[in-house]
PDB file of C-alpha atoms in Angstrom:
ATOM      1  CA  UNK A   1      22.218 -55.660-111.517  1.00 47.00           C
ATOM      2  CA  UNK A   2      19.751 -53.883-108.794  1.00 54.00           C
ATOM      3  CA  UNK A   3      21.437 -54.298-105.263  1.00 61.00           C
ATOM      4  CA  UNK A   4      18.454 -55.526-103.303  1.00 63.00           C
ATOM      5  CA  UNK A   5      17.540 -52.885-100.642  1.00 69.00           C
ATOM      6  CA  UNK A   6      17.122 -53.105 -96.996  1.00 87.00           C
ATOM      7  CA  UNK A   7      13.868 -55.639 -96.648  1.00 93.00           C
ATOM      8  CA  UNK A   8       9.926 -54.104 -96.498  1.00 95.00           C
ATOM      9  CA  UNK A   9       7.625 -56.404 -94.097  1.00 95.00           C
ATOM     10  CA  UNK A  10       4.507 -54.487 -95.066  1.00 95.00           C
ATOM     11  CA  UNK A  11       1.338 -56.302 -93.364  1.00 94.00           C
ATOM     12  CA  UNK A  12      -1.722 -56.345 -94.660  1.00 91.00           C
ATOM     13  CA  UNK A  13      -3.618 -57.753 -91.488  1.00 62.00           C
ATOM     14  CA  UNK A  14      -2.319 -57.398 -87.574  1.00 55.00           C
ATOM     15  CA  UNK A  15       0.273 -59.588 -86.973  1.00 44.00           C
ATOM     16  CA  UNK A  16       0.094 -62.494 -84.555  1.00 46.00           C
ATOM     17  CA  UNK A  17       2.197 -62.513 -81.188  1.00 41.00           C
ATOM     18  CA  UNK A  18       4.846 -65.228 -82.154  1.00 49.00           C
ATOM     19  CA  UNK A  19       5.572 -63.997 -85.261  1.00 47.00           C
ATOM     20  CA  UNK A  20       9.100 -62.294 -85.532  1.00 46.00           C
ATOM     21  CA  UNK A  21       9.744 -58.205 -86.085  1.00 44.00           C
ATOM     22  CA  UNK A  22      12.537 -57.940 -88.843  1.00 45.00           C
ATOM     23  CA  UNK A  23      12.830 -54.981 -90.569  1.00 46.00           C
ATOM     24  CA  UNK A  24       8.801 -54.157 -89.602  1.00 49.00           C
ATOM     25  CA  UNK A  25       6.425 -51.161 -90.701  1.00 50.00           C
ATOM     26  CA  UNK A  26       3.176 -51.599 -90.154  1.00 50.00           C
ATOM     27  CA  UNK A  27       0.948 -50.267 -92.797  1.00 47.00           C
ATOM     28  CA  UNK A  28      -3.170 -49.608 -92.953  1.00 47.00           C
ATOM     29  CA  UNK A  29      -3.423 -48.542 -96.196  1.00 77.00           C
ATOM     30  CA  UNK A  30      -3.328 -51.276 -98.693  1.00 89.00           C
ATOM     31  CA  UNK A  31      -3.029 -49.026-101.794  1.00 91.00           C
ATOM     32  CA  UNK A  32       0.376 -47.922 -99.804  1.00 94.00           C
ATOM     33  CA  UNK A  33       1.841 -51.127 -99.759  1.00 96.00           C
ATOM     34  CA  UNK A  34       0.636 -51.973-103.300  1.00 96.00           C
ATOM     35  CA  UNK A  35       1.788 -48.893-104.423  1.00 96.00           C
ATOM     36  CA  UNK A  36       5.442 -49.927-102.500  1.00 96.00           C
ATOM     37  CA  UNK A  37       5.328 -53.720-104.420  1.00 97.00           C
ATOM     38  CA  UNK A  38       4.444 -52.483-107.298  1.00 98.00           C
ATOM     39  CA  UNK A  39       7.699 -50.330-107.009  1.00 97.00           C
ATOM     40  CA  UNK A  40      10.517 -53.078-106.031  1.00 98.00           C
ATOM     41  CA  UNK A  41       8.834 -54.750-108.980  1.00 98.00           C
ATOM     42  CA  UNK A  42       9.331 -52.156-111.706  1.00 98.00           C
ATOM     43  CA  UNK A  43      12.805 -51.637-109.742  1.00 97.00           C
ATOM     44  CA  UNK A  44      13.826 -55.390-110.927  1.00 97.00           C
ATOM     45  CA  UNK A  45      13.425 -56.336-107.071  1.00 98.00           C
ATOM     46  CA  UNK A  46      11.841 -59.536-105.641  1.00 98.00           C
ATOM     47  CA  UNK A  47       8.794 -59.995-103.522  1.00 98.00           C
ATOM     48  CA  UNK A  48       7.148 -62.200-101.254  1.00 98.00           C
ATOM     49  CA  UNK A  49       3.487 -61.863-101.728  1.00 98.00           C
ATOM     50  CA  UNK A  50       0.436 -63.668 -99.876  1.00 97.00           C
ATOM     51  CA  UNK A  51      -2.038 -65.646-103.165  1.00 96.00           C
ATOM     52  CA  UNK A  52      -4.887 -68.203-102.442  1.00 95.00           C
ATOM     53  CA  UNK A  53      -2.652 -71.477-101.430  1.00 95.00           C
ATOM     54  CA  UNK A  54       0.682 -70.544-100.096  1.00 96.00           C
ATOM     55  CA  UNK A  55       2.815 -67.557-100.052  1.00 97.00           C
ATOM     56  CA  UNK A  56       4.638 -66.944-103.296  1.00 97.00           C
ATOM     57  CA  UNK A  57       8.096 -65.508-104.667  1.00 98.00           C
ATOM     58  CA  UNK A  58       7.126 -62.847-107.774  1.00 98.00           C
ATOM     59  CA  UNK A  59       9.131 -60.799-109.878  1.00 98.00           C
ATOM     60  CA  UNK A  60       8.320 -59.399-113.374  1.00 98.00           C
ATOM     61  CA  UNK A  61       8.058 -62.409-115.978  1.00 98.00           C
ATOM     62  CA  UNK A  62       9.209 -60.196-118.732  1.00 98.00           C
ATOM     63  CA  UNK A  63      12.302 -58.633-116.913  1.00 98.00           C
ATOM     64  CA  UNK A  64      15.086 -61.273-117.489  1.00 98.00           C
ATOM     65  CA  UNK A  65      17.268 -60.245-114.632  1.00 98.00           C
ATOM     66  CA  UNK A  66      14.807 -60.231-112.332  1.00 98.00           C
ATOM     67  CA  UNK A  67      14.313 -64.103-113.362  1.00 98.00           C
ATOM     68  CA  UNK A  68      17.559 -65.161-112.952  1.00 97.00           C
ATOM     69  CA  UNK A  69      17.218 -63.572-109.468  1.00 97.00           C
ATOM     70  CA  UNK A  70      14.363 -65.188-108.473  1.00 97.00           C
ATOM     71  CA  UNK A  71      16.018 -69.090-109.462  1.00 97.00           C
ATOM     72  CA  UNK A  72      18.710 -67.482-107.507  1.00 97.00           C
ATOM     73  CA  UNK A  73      16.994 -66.638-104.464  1.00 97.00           C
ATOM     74  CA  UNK A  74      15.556 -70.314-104.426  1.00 96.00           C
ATOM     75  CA  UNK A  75      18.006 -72.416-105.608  1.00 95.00           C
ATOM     76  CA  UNK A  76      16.017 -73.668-108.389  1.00 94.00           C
ATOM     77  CA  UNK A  77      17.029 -76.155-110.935  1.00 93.00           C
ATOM     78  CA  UNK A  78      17.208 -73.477-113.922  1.00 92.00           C
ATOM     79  CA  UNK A  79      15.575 -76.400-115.888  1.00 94.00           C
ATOM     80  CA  UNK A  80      12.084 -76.358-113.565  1.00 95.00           C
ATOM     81  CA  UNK A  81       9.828 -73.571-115.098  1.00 97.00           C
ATOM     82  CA  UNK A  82       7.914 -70.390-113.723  1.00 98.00           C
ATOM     83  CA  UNK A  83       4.825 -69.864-114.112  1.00 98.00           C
ATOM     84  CA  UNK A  84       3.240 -66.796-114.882  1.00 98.00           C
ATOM     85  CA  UNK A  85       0.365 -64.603-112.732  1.00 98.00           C
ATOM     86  CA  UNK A  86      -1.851 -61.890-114.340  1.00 98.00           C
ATOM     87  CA  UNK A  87      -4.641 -60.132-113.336  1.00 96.00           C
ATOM     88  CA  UNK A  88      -7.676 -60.539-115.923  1.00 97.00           C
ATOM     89  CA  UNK A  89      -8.979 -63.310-117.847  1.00 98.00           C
ATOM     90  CA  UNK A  90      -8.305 -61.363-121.074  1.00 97.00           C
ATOM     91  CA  UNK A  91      -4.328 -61.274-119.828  1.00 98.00           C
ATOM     92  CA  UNK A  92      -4.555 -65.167-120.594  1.00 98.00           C
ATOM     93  CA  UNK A  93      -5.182 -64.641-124.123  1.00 98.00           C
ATOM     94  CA  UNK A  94      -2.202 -62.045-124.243  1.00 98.00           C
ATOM     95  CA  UNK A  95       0.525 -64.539-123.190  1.00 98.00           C
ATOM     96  CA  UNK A  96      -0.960 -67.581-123.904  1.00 98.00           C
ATOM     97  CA  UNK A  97      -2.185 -69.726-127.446  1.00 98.00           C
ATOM     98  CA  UNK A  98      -5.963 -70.852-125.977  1.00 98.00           C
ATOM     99  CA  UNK A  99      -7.528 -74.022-126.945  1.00 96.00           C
ATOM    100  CA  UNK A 100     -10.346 -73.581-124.670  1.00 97.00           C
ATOM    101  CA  UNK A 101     -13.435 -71.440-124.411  1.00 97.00           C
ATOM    102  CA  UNK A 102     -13.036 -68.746-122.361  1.00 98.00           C
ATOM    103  CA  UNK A 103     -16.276 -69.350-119.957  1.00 98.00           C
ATOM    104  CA  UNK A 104     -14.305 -72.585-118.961  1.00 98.00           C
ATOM    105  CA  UNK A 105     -11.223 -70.389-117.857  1.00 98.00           C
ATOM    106  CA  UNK A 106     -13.542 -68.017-116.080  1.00 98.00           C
ATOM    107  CA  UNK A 107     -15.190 -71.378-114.204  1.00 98.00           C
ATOM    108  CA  UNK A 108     -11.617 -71.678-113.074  1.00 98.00           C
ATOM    109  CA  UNK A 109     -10.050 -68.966-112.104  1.00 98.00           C
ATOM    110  CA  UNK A 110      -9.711 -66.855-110.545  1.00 98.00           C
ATOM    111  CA  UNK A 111      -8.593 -69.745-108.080  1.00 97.00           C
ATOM    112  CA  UNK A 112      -6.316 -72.438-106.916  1.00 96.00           C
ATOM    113  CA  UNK A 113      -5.571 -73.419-110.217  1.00 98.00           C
ATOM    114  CA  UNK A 114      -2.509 -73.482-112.806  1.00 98.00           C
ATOM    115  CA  UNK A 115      -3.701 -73.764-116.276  1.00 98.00           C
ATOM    116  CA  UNK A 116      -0.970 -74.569-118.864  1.00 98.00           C
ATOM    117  CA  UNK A 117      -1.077 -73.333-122.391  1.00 98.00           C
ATOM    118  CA  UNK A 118       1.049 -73.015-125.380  1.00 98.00           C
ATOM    119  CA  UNK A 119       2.615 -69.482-124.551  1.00 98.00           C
ATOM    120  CA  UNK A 120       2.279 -66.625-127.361  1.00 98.00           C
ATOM    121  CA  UNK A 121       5.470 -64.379-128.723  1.00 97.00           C
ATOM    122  CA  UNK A 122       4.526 -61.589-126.539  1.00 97.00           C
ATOM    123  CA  UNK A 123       6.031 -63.412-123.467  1.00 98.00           C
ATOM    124  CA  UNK A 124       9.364 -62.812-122.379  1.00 98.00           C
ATOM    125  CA  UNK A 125      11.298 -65.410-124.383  1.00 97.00           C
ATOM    126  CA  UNK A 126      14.137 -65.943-121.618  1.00 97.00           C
ATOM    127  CA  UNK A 127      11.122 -67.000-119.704  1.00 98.00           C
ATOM    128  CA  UNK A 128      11.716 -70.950-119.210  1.00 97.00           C
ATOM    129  CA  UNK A 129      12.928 -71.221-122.854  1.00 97.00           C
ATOM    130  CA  UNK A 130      13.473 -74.522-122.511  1.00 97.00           C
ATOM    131  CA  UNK A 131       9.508 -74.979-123.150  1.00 97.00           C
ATOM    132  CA  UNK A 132       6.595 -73.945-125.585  1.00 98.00           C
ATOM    133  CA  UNK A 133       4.578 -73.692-122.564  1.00 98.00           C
ATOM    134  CA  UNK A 134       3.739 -71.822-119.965  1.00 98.00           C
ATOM    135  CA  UNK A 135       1.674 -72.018-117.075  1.00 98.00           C
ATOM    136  CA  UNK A 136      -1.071 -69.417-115.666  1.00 98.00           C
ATOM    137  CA  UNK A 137      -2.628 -67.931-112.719  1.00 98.00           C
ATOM    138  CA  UNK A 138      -5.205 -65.420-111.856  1.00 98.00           C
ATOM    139  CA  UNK A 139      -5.111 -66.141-107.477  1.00 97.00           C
ATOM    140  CA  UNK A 140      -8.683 -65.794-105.816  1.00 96.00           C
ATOM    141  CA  UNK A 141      -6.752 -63.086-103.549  1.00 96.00           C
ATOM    142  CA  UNK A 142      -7.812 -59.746-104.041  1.00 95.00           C
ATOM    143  CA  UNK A 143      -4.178 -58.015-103.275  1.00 96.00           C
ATOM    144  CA  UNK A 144      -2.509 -60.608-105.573  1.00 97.00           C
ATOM    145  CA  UNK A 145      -5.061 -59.317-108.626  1.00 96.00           C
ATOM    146  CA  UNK A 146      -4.544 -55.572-107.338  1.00 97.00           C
ATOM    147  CA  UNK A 147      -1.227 -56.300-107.602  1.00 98.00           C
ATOM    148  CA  UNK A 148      -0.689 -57.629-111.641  1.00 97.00           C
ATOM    149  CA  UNK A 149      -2.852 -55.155-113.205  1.00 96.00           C
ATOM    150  CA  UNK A 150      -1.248 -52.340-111.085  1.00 97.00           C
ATOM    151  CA  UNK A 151       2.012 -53.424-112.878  1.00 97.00           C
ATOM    152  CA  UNK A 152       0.623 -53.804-116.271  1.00 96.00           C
ATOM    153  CA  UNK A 153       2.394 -56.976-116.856  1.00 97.00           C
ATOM    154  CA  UNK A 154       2.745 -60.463-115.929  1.00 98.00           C
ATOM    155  CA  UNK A 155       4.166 -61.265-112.440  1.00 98.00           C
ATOM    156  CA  UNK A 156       6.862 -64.613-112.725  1.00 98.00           C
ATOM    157  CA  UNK A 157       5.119 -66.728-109.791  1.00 98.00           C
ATOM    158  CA  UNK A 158       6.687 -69.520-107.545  1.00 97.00           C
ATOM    159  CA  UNK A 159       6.167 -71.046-104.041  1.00 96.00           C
ATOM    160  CA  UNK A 160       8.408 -69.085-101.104  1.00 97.00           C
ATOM    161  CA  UNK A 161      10.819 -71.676 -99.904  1.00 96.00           C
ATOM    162  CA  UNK A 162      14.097 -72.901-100.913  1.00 96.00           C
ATOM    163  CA  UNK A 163      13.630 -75.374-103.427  1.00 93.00           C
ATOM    164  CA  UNK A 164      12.805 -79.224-102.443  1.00 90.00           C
ATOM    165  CA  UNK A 165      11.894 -78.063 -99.050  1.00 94.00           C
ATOM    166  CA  UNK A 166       8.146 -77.297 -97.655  1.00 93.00           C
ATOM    167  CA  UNK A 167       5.527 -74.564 -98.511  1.00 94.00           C
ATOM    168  CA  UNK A 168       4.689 -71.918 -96.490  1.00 96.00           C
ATOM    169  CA  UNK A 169       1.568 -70.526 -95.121  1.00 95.00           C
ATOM    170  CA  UNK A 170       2.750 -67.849 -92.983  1.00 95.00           C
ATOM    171  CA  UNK A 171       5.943 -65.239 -93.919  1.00 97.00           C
ATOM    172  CA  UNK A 172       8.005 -66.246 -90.820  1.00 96.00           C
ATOM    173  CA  UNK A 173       8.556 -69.422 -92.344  1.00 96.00           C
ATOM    174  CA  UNK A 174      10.500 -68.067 -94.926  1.00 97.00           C
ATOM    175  CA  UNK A 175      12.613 -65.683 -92.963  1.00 97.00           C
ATOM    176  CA  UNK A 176      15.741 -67.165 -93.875  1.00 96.00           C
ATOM    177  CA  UNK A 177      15.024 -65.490 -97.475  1.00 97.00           C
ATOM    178  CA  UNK A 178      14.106 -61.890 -96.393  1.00 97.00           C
ATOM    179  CA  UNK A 179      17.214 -60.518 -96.830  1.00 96.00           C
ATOM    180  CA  UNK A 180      17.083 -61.393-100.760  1.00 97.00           C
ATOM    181  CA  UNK A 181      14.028 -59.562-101.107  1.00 98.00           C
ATOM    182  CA  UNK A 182      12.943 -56.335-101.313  1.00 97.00           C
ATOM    183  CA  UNK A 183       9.495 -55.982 -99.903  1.00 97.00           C
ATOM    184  CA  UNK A 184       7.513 -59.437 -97.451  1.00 98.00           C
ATOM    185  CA  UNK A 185       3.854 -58.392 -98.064  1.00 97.00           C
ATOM    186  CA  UNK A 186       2.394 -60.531 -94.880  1.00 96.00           C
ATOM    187  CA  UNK A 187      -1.202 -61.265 -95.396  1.00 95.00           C
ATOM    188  CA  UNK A 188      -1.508 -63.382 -92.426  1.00 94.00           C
ATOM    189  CA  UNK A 189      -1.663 -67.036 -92.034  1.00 93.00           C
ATOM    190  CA  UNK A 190      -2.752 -68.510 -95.400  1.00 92.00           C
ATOM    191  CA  UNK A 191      -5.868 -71.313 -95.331  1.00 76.00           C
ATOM    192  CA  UNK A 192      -4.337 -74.088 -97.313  1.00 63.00           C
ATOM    193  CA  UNK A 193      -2.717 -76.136 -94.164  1.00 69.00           C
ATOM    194  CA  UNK A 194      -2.014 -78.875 -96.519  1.00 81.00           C
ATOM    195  CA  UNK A 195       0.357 -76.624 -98.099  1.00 88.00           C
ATOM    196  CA  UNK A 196      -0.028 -78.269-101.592  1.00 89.00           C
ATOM    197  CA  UNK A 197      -0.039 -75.168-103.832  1.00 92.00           C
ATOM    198  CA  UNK A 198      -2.489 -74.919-106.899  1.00 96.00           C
ATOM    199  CA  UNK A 199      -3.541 -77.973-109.111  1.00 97.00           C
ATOM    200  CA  UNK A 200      -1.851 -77.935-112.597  1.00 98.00           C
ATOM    201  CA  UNK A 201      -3.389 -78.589-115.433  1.00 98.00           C
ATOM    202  CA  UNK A 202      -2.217 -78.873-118.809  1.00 98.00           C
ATOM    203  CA  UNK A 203      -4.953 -77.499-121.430  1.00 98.00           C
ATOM    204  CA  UNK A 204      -2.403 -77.468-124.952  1.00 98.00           C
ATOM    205  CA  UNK A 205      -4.140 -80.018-126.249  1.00 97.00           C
ATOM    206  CA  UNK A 206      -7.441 -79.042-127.700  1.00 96.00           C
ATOM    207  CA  UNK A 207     -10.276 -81.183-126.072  1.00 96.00           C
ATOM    208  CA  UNK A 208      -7.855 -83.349-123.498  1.00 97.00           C
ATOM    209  CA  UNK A 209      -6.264 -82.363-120.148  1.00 98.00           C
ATOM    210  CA  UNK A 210      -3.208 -83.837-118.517  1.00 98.00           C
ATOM    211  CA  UNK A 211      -2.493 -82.986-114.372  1.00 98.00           C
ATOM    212  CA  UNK A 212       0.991 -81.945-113.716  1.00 97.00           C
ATOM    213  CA  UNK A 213       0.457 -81.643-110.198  1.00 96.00           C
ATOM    214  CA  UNK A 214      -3.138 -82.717-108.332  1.00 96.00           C
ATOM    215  CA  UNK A 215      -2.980 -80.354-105.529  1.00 94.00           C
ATOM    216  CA  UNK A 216      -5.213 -78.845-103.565  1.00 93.00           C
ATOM    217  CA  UNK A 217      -8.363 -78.304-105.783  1.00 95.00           C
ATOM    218  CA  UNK A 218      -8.084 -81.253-108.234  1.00 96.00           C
ATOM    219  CA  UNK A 219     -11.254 -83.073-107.861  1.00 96.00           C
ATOM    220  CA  UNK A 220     -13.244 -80.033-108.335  1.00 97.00           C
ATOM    221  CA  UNK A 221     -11.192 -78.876-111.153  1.00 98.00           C
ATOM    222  CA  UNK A 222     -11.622 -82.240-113.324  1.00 98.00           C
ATOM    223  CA  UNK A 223     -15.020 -82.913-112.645  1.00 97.00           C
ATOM    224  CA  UNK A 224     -15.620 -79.102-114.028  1.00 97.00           C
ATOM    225  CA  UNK A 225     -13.573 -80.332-117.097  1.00 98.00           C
ATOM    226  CA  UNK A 226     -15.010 -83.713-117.944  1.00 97.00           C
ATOM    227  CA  UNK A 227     -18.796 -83.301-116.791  1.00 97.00           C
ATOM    228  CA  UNK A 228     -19.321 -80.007-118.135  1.00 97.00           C
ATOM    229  CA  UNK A 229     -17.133 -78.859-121.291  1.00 97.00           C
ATOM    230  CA  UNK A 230     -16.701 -83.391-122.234  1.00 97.00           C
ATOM    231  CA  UNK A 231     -12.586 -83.155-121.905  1.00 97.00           C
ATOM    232  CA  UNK A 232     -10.743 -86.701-121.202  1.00 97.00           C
ATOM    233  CA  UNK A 233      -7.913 -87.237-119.930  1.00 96.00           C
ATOM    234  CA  UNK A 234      -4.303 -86.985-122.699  1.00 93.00           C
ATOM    235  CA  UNK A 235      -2.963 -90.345-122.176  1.00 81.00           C
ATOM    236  CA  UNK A 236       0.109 -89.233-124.784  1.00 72.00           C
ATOM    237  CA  UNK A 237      -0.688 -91.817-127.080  1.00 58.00           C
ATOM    238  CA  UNK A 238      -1.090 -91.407-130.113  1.00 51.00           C
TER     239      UNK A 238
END
């Protein structure tokens, strides 16, 4: 197993004056702090990355190790799936078994939005096994879509925090994790102050959606679904 090295804080905008120096270095050049992510990634490491609602834990979805490390680094219930993050809207169709056309997932993302699918046999298996599905993101965050097609691969994605306990918006809140990671990629304080993270929805069902979690963008998202492409909602009766 990769020892995790000493922690990155790599900034991607100026830093406010509260915020705390641990481990800083101050970089300018995006592509050098992609270029350092993409790295601890490939290296089996985890990262703390900035996406559209709420900073995020990633590591790569198809390394098993480094998904065992990530449940470890957040004391998650190894029962509570990940979901997965990729770059393009043709990635979808790589990992995932779509019911939908593809103009709706381009309505959709990229965004604030989980879309859950029946996963393919390309994804990592040891990937919540415990389920035929799988959830996806594409972030509207232009580092976080640098970011998966720089690695080639889908990104495991989850909220940085100890599990049960609050999203964060800014990197100090999570400091108390740093030291499990290998690179903190601060993009600054993150919009979403209600700190609710991206709506799920479940699509496996051809013509029906089911919300796993509203969140912060679900009244857009099911009025997209039911006034233009006629979905209802999947009661699970039969």
């Amino acid at each position: 197993m990769c020892k995790v090295p000493k922690t990155k804080l790599l900034r991607l905008v100026p830093p406010t004056s509260n915020e705390p120096v641990v481990h800083q270095e101050t970089h300018t050049d995006d592509s050098e702090i992609l270029s350092c992510t993409v790295k601890a990634l490939k290296d089996g490491h985890i990262v703390a990355v900035p996406t559209d609602t709420i900073y995020g834990l990633a590591c790569l979805a198809q390394n098993t190790e480094a998904v065992k490390k990530i449940y470890g680094v957040k004391e998650r219930n190894g029962q509570k799936p990940l979901a997965i993050c990729v770059g393009e809207i043709q990635d979808i169709f790589q990992y995932c078994k779509v019911k939908v056309k593809e103009e709706l997932l381009r309505d959709l993302l990229p965004g604030p939005v989980t879309l859950v699918f029946e996963r393919s046999e390309e994804l990592n298996t040891n990937l919540n096994p415990f389920t035929s599905l799988v959830g996806v993101r594409i972030p509207d965050h232009a580092f976080m879509r640098r970011l998966c097609q720089m690695c080639g691969e889908p990104l495991a994605l989850t909220s940085a925090n100890i599990s049960s306990q609050t999203s964060t918006v800014e990197v100090h809140e999570f400091q108390e994790l740093w030291s499990k990671l290998a690179v903190v990629v601060d993009g600054g304080p993150i919009g979403d102050e209600t700190r609710q993270g991206s709506t799920v929805i479940d699509l496996s069902v051809l013509g029906k959606y089911r919300v796993i979690r509203p969140g912060c963008a679900l009244s857009a998202t099911l009025n997209m679904l039911e006034h233009k492409y006629g979905m209802s909602e999947d009661s699970g009766e039969e």
